[in-house]
XYZ file of C-alpha atoms in Angstrom:
614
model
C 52.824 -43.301 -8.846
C 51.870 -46.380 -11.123
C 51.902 -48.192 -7.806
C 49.172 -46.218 -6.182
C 46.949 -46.092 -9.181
C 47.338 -49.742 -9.484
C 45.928 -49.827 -5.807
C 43.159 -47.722 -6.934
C 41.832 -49.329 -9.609
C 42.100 -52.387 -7.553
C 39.948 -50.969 -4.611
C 37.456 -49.704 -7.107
C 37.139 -53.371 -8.925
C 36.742 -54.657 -5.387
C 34.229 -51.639 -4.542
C 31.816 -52.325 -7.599
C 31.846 -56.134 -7.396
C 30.619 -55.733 -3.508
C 28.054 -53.699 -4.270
C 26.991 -56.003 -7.401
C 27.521 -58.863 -5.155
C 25.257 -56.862 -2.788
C 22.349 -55.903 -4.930
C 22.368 -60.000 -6.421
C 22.692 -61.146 -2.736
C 19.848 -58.591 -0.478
C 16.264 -58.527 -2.046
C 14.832 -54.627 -1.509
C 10.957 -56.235 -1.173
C 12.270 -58.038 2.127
C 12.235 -54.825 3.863
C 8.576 -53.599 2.471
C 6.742 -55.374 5.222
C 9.525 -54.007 7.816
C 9.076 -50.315 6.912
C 5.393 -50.405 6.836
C 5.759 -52.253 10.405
C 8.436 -49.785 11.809
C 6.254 -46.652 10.443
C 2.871 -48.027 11.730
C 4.075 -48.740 15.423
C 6.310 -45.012 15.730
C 3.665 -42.732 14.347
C 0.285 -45.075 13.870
C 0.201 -43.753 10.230
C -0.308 -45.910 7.466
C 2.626 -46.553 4.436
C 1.496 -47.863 1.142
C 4.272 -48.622 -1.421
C 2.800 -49.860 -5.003
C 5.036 -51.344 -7.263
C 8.143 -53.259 -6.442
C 11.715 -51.809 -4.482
C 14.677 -51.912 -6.965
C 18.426 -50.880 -5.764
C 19.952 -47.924 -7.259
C 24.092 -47.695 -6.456
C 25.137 -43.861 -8.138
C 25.764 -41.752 -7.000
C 24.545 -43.571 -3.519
C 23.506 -46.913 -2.117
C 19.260 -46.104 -2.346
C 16.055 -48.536 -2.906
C 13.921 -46.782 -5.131
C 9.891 -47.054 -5.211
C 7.117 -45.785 -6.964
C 4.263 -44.412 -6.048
C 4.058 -44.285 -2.121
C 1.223 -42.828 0.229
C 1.434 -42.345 3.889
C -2.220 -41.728 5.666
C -2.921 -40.773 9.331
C -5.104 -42.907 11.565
C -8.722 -43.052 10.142
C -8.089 -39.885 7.565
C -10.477 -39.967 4.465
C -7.080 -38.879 2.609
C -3.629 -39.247 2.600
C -1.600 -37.061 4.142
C 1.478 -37.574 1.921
C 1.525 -38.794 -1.636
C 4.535 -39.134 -4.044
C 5.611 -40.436 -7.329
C 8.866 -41.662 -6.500
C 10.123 -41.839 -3.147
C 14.479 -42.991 -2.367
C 15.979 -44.191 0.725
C 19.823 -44.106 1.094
C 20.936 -46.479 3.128
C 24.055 -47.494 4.842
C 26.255 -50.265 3.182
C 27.522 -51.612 6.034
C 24.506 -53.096 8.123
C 23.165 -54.711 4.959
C 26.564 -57.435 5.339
C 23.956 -58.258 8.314
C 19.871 -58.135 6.253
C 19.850 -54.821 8.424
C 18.176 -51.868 6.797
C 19.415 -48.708 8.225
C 17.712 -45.273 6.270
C 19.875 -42.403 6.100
C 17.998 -40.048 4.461
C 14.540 -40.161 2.681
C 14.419 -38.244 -0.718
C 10.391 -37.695 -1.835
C 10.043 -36.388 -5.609
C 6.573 -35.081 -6.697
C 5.165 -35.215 -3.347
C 2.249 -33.933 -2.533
C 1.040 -32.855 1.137
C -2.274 -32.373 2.873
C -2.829 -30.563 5.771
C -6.369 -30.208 5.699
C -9.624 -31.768 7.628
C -8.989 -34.867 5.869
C -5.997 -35.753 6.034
C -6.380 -35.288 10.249
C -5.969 -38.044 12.134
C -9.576 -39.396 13.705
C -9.498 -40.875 17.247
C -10.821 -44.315 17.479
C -14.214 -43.780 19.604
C -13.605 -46.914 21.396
C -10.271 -45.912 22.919
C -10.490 -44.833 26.733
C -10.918 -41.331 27.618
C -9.354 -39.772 30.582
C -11.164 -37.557 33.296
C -10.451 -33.820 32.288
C -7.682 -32.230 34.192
C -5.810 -34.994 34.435
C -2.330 -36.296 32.381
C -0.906 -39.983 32.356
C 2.632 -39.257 33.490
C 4.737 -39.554 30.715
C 8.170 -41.847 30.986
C 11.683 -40.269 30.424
C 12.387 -40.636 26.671
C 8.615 -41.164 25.475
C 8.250 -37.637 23.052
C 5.433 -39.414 21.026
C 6.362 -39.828 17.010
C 9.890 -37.663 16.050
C 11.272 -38.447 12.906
C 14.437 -40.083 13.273
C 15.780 -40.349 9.802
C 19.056 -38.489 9.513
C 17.891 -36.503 6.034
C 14.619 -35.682 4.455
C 14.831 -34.221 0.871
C 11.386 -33.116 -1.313
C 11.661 -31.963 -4.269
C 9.491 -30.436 -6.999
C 6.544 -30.676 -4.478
C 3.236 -28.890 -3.293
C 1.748 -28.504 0.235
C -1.510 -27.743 0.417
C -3.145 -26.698 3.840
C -6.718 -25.506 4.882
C -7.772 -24.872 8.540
C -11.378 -25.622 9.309
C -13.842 -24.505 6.413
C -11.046 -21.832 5.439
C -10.285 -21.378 1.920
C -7.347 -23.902 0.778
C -4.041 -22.117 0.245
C -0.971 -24.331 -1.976
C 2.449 -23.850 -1.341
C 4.260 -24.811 -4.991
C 7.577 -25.776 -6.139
C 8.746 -27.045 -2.393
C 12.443 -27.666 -2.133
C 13.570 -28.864 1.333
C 16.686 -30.302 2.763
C 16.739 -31.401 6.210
C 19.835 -33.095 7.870
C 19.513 -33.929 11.725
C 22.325 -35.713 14.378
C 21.233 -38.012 16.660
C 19.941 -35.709 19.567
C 17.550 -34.205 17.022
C 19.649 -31.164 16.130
C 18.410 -30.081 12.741
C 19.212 -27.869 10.050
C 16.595 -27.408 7.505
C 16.673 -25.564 4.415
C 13.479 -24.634 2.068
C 11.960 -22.672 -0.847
C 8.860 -22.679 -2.028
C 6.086 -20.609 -3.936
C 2.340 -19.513 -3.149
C -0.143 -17.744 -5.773
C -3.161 -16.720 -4.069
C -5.714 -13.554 -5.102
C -3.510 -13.304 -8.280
C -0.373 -12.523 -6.044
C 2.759 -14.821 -6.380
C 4.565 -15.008 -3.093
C 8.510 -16.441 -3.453
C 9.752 -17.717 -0.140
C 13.317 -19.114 0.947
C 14.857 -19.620 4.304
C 17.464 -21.481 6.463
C 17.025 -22.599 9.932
C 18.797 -24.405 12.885
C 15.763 -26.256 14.714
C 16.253 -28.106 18.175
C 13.301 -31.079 18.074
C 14.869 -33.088 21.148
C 11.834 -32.628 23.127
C 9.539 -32.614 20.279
C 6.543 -32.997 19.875
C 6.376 -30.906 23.465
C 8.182 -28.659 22.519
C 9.914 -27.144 19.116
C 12.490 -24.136 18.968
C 14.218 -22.670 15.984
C 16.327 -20.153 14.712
C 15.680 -19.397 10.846
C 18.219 -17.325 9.218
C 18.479 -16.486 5.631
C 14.723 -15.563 5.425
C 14.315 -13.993 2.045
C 10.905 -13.256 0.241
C 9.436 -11.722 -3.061
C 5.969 -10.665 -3.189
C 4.170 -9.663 -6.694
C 0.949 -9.516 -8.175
C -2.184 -7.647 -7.951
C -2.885 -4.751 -5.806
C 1.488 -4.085 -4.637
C 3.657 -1.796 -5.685
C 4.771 -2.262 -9.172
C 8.583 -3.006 -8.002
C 6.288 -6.278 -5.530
C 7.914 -6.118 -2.011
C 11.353 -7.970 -1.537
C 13.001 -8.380 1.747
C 14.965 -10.415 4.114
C 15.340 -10.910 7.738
C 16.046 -13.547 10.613
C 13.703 -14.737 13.875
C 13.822 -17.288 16.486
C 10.559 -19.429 17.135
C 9.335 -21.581 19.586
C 6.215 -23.827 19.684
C 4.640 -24.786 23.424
C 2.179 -28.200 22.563
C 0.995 -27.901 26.713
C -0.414 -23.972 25.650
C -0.428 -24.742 22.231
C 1.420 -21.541 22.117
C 3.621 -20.443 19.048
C 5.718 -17.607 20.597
C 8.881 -15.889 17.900
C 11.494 -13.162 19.520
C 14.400 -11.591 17.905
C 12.347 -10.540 14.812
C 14.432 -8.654 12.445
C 12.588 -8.092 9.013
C 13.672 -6.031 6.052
C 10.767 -5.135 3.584
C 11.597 -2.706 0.821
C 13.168 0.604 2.421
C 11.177 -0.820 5.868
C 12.483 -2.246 8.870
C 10.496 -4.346 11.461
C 11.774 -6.014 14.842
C 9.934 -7.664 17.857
C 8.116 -10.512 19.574
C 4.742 -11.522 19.704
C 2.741 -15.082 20.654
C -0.433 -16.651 19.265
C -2.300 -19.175 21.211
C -4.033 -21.528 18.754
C -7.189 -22.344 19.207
C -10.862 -21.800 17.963
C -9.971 -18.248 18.457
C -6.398 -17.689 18.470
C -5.406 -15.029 20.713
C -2.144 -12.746 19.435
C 0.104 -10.871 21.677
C 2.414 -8.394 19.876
C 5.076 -5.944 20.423
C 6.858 -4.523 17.257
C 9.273 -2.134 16.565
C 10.566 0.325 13.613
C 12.606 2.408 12.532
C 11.148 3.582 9.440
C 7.818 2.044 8.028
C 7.384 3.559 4.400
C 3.741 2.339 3.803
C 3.992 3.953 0.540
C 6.368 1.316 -0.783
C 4.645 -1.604 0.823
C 0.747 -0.985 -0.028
C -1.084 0.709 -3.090
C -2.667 4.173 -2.533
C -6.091 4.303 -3.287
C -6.998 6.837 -5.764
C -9.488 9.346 -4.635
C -12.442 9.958 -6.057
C -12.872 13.534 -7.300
C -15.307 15.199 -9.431
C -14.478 14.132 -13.165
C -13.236 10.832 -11.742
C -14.416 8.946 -14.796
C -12.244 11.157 -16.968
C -9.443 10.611 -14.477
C -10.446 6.424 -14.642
C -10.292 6.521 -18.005
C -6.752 8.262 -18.373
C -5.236 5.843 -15.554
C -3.787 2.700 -16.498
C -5.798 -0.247 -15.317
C -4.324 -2.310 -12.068
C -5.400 -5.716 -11.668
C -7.373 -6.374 -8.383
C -7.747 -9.463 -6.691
C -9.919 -12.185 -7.241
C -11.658 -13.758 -4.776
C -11.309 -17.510 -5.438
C -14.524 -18.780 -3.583
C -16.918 -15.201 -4.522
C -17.932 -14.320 -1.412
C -18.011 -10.948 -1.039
C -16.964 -10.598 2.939
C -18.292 -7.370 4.573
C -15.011 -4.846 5.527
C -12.824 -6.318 8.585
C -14.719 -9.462 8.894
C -11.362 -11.266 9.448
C -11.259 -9.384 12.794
C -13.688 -11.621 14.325
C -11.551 -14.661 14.240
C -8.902 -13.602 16.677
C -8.340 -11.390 19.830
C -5.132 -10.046 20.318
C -3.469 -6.631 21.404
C -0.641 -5.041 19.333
C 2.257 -2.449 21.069
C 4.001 -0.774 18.121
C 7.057 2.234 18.080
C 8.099 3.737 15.094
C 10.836 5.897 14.582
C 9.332 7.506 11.781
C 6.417 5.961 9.263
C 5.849 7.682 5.501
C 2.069 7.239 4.336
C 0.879 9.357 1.165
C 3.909 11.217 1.667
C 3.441 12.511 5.126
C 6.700 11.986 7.133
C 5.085 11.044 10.602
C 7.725 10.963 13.201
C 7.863 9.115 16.875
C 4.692 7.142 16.363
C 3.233 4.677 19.614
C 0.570 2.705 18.814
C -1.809 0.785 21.244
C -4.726 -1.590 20.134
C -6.519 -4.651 21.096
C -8.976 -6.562 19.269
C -11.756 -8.283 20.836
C -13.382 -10.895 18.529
C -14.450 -7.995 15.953
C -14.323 -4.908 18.124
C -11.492 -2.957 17.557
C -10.079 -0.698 20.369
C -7.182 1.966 19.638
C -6.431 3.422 23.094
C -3.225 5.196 21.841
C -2.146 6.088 17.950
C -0.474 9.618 18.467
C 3.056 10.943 16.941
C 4.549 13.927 14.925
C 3.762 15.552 11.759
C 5.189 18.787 9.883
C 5.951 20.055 13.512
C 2.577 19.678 15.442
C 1.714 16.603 16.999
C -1.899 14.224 16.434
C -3.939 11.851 18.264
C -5.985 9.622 16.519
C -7.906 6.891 19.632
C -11.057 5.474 18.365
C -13.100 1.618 17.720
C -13.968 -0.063 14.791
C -16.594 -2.644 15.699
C -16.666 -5.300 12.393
C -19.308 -7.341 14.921
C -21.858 -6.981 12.586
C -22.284 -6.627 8.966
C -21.568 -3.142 8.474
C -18.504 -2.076 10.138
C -18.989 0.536 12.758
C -15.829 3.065 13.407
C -15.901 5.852 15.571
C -12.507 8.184 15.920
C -11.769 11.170 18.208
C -8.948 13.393 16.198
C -6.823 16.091 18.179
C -4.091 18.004 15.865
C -2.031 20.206 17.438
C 0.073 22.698 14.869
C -0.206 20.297 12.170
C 0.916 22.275 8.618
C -2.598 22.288 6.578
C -0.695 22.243 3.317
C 0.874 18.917 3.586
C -2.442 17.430 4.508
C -4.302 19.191 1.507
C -1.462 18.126 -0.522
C -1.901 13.741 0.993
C -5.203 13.729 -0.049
C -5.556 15.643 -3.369
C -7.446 18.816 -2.241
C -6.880 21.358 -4.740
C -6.982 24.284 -2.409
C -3.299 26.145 -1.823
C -3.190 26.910 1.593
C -0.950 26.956 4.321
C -1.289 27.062 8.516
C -0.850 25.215 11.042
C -4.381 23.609 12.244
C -5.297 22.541 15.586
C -8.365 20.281 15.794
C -10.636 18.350 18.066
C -13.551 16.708 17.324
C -15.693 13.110 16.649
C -16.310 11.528 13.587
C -18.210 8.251 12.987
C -18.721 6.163 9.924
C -18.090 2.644 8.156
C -14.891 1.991 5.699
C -11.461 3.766 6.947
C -10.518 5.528 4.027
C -10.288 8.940 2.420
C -12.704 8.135 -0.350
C -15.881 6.509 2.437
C -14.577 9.711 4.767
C -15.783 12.336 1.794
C -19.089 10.241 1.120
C -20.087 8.578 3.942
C -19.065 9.663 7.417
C -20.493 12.505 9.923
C -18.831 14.022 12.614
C -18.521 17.755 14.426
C -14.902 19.319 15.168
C -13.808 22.701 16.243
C -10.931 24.050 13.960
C -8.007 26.729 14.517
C -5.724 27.985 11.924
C -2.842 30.166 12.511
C -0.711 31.754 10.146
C -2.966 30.953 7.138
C -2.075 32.249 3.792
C -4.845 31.183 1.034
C -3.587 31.825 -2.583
C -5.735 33.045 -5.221
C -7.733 35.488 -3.445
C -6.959 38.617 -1.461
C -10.364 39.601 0.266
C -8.378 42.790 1.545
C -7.260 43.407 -1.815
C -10.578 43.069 -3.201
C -12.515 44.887 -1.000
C -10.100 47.924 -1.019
C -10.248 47.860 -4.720
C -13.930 47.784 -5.367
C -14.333 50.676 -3.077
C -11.476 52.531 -5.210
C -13.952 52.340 -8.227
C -17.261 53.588 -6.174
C -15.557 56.068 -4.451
C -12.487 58.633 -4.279
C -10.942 56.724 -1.119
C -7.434 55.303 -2.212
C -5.920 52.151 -0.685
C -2.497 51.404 -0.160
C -0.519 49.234 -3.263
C -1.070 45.819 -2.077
C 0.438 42.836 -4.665
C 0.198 39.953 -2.613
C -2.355 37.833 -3.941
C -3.505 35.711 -1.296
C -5.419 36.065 1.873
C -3.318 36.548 5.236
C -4.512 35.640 8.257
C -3.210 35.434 11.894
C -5.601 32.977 13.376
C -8.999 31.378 11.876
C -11.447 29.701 13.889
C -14.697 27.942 13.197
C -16.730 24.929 13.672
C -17.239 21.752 11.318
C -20.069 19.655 10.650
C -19.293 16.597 8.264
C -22.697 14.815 6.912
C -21.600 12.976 3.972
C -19.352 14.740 2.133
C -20.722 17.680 3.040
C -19.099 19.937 5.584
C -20.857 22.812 7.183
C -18.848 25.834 8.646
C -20.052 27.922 11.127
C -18.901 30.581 13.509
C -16.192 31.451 11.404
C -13.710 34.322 12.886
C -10.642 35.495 11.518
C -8.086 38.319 11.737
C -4.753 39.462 10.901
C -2.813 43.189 11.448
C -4.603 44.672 8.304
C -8.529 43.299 8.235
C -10.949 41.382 10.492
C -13.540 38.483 8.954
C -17.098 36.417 9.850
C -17.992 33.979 7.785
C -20.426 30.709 7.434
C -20.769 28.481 4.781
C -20.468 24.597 3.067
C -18.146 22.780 1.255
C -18.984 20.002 -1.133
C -15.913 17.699 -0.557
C -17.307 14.768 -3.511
C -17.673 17.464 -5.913
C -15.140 20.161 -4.899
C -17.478 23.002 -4.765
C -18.268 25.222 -2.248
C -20.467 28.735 -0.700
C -19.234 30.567 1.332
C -20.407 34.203 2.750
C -18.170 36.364 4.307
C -17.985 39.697 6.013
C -14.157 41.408 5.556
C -13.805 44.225 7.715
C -10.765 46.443 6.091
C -9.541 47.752 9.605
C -5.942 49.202 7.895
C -4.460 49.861 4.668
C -6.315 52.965 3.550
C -4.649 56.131 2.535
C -5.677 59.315 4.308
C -8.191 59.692 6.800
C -11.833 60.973 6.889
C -15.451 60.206 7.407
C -15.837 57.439 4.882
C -12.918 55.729 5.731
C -13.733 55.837 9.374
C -17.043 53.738 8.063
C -15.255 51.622 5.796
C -12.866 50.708 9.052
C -16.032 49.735 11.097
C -18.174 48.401 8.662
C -18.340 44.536 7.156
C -18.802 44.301 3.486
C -20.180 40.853 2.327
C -18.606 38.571 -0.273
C -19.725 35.610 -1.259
C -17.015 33.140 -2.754
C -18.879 30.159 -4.787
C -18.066 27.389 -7.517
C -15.473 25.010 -8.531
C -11.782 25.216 -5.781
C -10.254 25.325 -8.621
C -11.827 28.297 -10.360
C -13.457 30.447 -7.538
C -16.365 33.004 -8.052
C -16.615 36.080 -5.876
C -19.153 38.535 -5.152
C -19.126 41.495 -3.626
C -21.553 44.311 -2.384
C -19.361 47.531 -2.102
C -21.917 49.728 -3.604
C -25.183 48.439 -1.276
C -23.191 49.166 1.605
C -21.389 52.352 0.941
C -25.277 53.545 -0.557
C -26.919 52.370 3.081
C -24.035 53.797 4.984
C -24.526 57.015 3.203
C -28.081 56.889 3.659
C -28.170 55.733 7.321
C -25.720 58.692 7.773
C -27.888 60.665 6.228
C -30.977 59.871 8.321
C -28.965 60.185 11.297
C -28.320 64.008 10.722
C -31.592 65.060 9.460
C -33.070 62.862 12.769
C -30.456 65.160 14.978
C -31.904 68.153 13.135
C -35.555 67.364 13.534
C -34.514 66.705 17.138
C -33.247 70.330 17.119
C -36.062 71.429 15.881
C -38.942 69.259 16.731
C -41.035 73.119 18.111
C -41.215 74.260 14.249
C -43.271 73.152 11.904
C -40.294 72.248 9.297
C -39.013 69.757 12.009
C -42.230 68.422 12.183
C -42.959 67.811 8.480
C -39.183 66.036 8.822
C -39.482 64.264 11.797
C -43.150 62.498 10.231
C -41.017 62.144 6.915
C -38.437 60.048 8.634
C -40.931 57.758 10.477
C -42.699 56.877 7.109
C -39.484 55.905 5.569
């Protein structure tokens, strides 16, 4: 034992006076003038070092600098700068003055991908005919980085395409180890704050750069990502996933496949392509088995009437700021790209509605906005929702054609805060038009025309049989059957719809069940929740005994009016008027039949000239 820790010691005494020997013996500032060299003739970028190289030995051989810049070809700016930059380098070919880098450590870095920082092409250098390529020799890939590790720490990207607003990633952590066919694996983190949202990023991935820079492919793993801020859920969105990319520099194509994102309680999978350009052009096709929107975006409130009250008593949310203040009309960001989307979805939760075996088909056409196919399941019926959204202009035009098919009214009421307790299954078809896609712009601003069916309806808080059969009870000495329910039953219900900014028109309105028959017209106020609405209930059953009067009341419509707040209803209703003209129009009837009788005397005469004066 004393015998091998005697030969320890002694290789370590050996080991420290080499390297001391070393760092007296090799000069770090002979190799400036070779690095700026080497860089310069790979890449054509520009290395600045200030301040002199100095060896550091623990817990690696490295030179250390200071501040260090590298710049593309005629950029304005730097494309990387850094406070301290290392290079570990091997022992062994510094016995020869040989300086071989095996990994490149960059602390405080900061870099630039913006207008600036692009290389500029000399204007005196040839230009070849278009449609044509210099053949490229075997082994020529341009610039690759061929340093076996890259580490940054502490650092901040900061990238900008065009005139776009500048986005920063912050707190950059990357570790990148490569063999020497260009087999890397890379690992990063890295934060971005933007619109008063902090985005958290980390990932791993295996990334094949052989043929780079004509090609790139790689596999990240490990993805993982925390989003927080303004306008998210309060819990942020936090997920995870894995998906293989691949970069094409002939089509300047960025293509991904085996997409496998988790996001909250939502799932995502697919592939897709963008081909970069002025106008990139996207290509997807995603995916899911359940997309719970309600856990992944912030429901807007809607507006009702009292919403200040309702403003006041919410807690404030903070909304995002734009960092430049322009105010961009709605969608503009659609005119920067074309693209199509294909999306499947096993099932997709928004404001609570459970929609089930959703397809989706769009394609965007620098602004103008084409859904061919958005149709699935709801609460048993099935929907169909095709329409365009042109954003060419300022003001966003959108124009949808709705079809729902046994759709339960109540859970739609219920999404969208209508305080009106009804249930049914609706059909619908119709066309509605207008600017902003959302419930509050749909009750203010948009206009359309549908035709509506309801079946199996049942409308609490009224009972227009109930109240019909009990205001003729009081006028008259006809008795109704004991009836408790208090709602409105009806078999089927159909009517037409006019929307014209938040007000909706109904028209043609028919209805019946086993025990009454009903007409009706009338608006609804959907801004201020109010509504006017006449009616004529025909009692056709439910009356005790049988005679004259209730042979009228059978056949006869008796208006009511229902009026005021949904959520405190006003009725009116004319029992009296018509019982009083059915009595006297029954009346007139027999004394007409006995004037006819006796239209030869002079009685019949004085009644027949009677009658015509009335």
């Amino acid at each position: 034992m004393r015998r091998i820790l005697t030969t320890l010691m002694i290789l370590l005494v050996v080991l420290v006076a080499g390297l001391s020997s070393l760092v007296l013996l090799v000069n770090p500032n002979d190799f400036r003038s070779y690095m700026i060299k080497q860089v310069a003739e790979r890449s054509g970028y520009q290395l600045e070092l200030d301040g002199s190289l100095r060896w550091h030995v623990w817990p690696r051989l490295s030179i250390l600098s200071g501040r260090m810049t590298l710049t593309a070809p005629g950029a304005s700016a730097p494309l990387v700068r850094a406070d301290n930059m290392r290079l570990d380098v091997a022992l062994l070919p510094l016995l020869s003055h040989q300086l071989q880098v095996e990994q490149v450590m960059l602390k405080g870095a900061v870099v630039q991908l913006t207008p600036e920082t692009e290389a500029i092409r000399d204007q005196r250098a040839p230009v070849a005919p278009k449609g044509t390529s210099l053949p490229q020799e075997s082994g020529d890939r341009g610039w690759s980085f061929d340093i076996a590790g890259l580490q940054v720490i502490d650092s901040v990207l900061v990238f900008q395409h065009e005139s776009d607003e500048q986005m920063t990633v912050r707190d950059i952590h990357l570790q990148m180890q490569q063999d020497a066919g260009h087999q890397a694996t890379v690992d990063f983190s890295g934060r971005m704050n933007r619109d008063q949202r902090d985005l958290s990023l980390r990932f791993s991935a295996a990334v094949q750069a052989g043929n780079y820079p004509q090609s790139l492919d790689a596999q990240l793993s490990q993805i993982s990502w925390q989003l927080q801020g303004a306008d998210l859920p309060a819990q942020g969105i936090n997920g995870n996933g894995s998906v293989n990319v691949s970069w094409q520099e002939d089509a300047k194509t960025l293509s991904f496949n085996a997409l496998n994102l988790m996001a909250n309680d939502s799932t995502l999978t697919g592939k897709g392509s963008v081909v970069l350009g002025d106008k990139p052009v996207w290509s997807l096709n995603l995916q899911s088995d359940k997309l719970n929107l309600d856990n992944l975006l912030v429901r807007s409130d809607i507006l009702l009437s009292g919403g200040a009250q309702q403003a006041q008593s919410a807690p404030n949310k903070p909304r995002p700021v734009i960092a430049n203040g322009v105010n961009l009309p709605p969608y503009s960001g659609l005119k920067s790209f074309d693209g199509s989307l294909a999306m499947t979805a096993n099932q997709i939760v928004w404001r609570g509605l459970p929609f089930t075996h959703v397809t989706l088909q769009a394609d965007n056409q620098r602004g103008l906005l084409h859904i061919s196919q958005l149709e699935g399941s709801l609460a048993g019926g099935q929907l169909s929702l095709p329409g365009t959204l042109d954003a060419r202009s300022g003001t966003p035009q959108a124009e949808f054609q709705p079809k729902l098919d046994n759709i339960e009214i109540g859970s739609l009421l219920k999404a969208f805060n209508y305080p009106i307790n009804m249930t049914g299954k609706l059909s619908l078809a119709g066309d509605f038009s207008g600017s902003v896609i959302d419930a509050n712009h749909f009750r203010r601003d948009w206009q359309g025309q549908a035709n509506l069916e309801l079946r199996d309806t049942r409308t609490e808080g009224l009972n227009f049989q109930q109240l019909v059969q009990q205001a003729v009870e009081r006028s008259t000495d006809v008795q109704a059957q004991e009836n408790y329910d208090s709602a409105t039953r009806l078999d089927e219900l159909t009517t037409d719809v006019d929307l014209d900014r938040g007000i909706l028109a109904l028209s043609n309105m028919k209805g019946k069940s086993s025990l009454m028959q009903m007409t009706g017209k009338g608006t609804l106020d959907l801004m201020k929740e109010e509504g006017d609405l006449q009616f004529g209930i025909q009692v056709t059953d439910g009356w005790q005994g049988q005679g004259k009067l209730v042979d009228i009341l059978k056949s006869t419509a008796i208006p009511l009016r229902v009026y005021g707040k949904w959520e405190a209803l006003n009725y009116s209703l004319q029992v009296d008027q018509i019982l009083r003209r059915q009595l006297q129009n029954e009346a007139k009837r027999r004394l007409n039949d006995w004037a006819e009788r006796n239209k030869n005397t002079q009685s019949g005469k004085d009644v027949k000239q009677l009658l015509d004066k009335q």
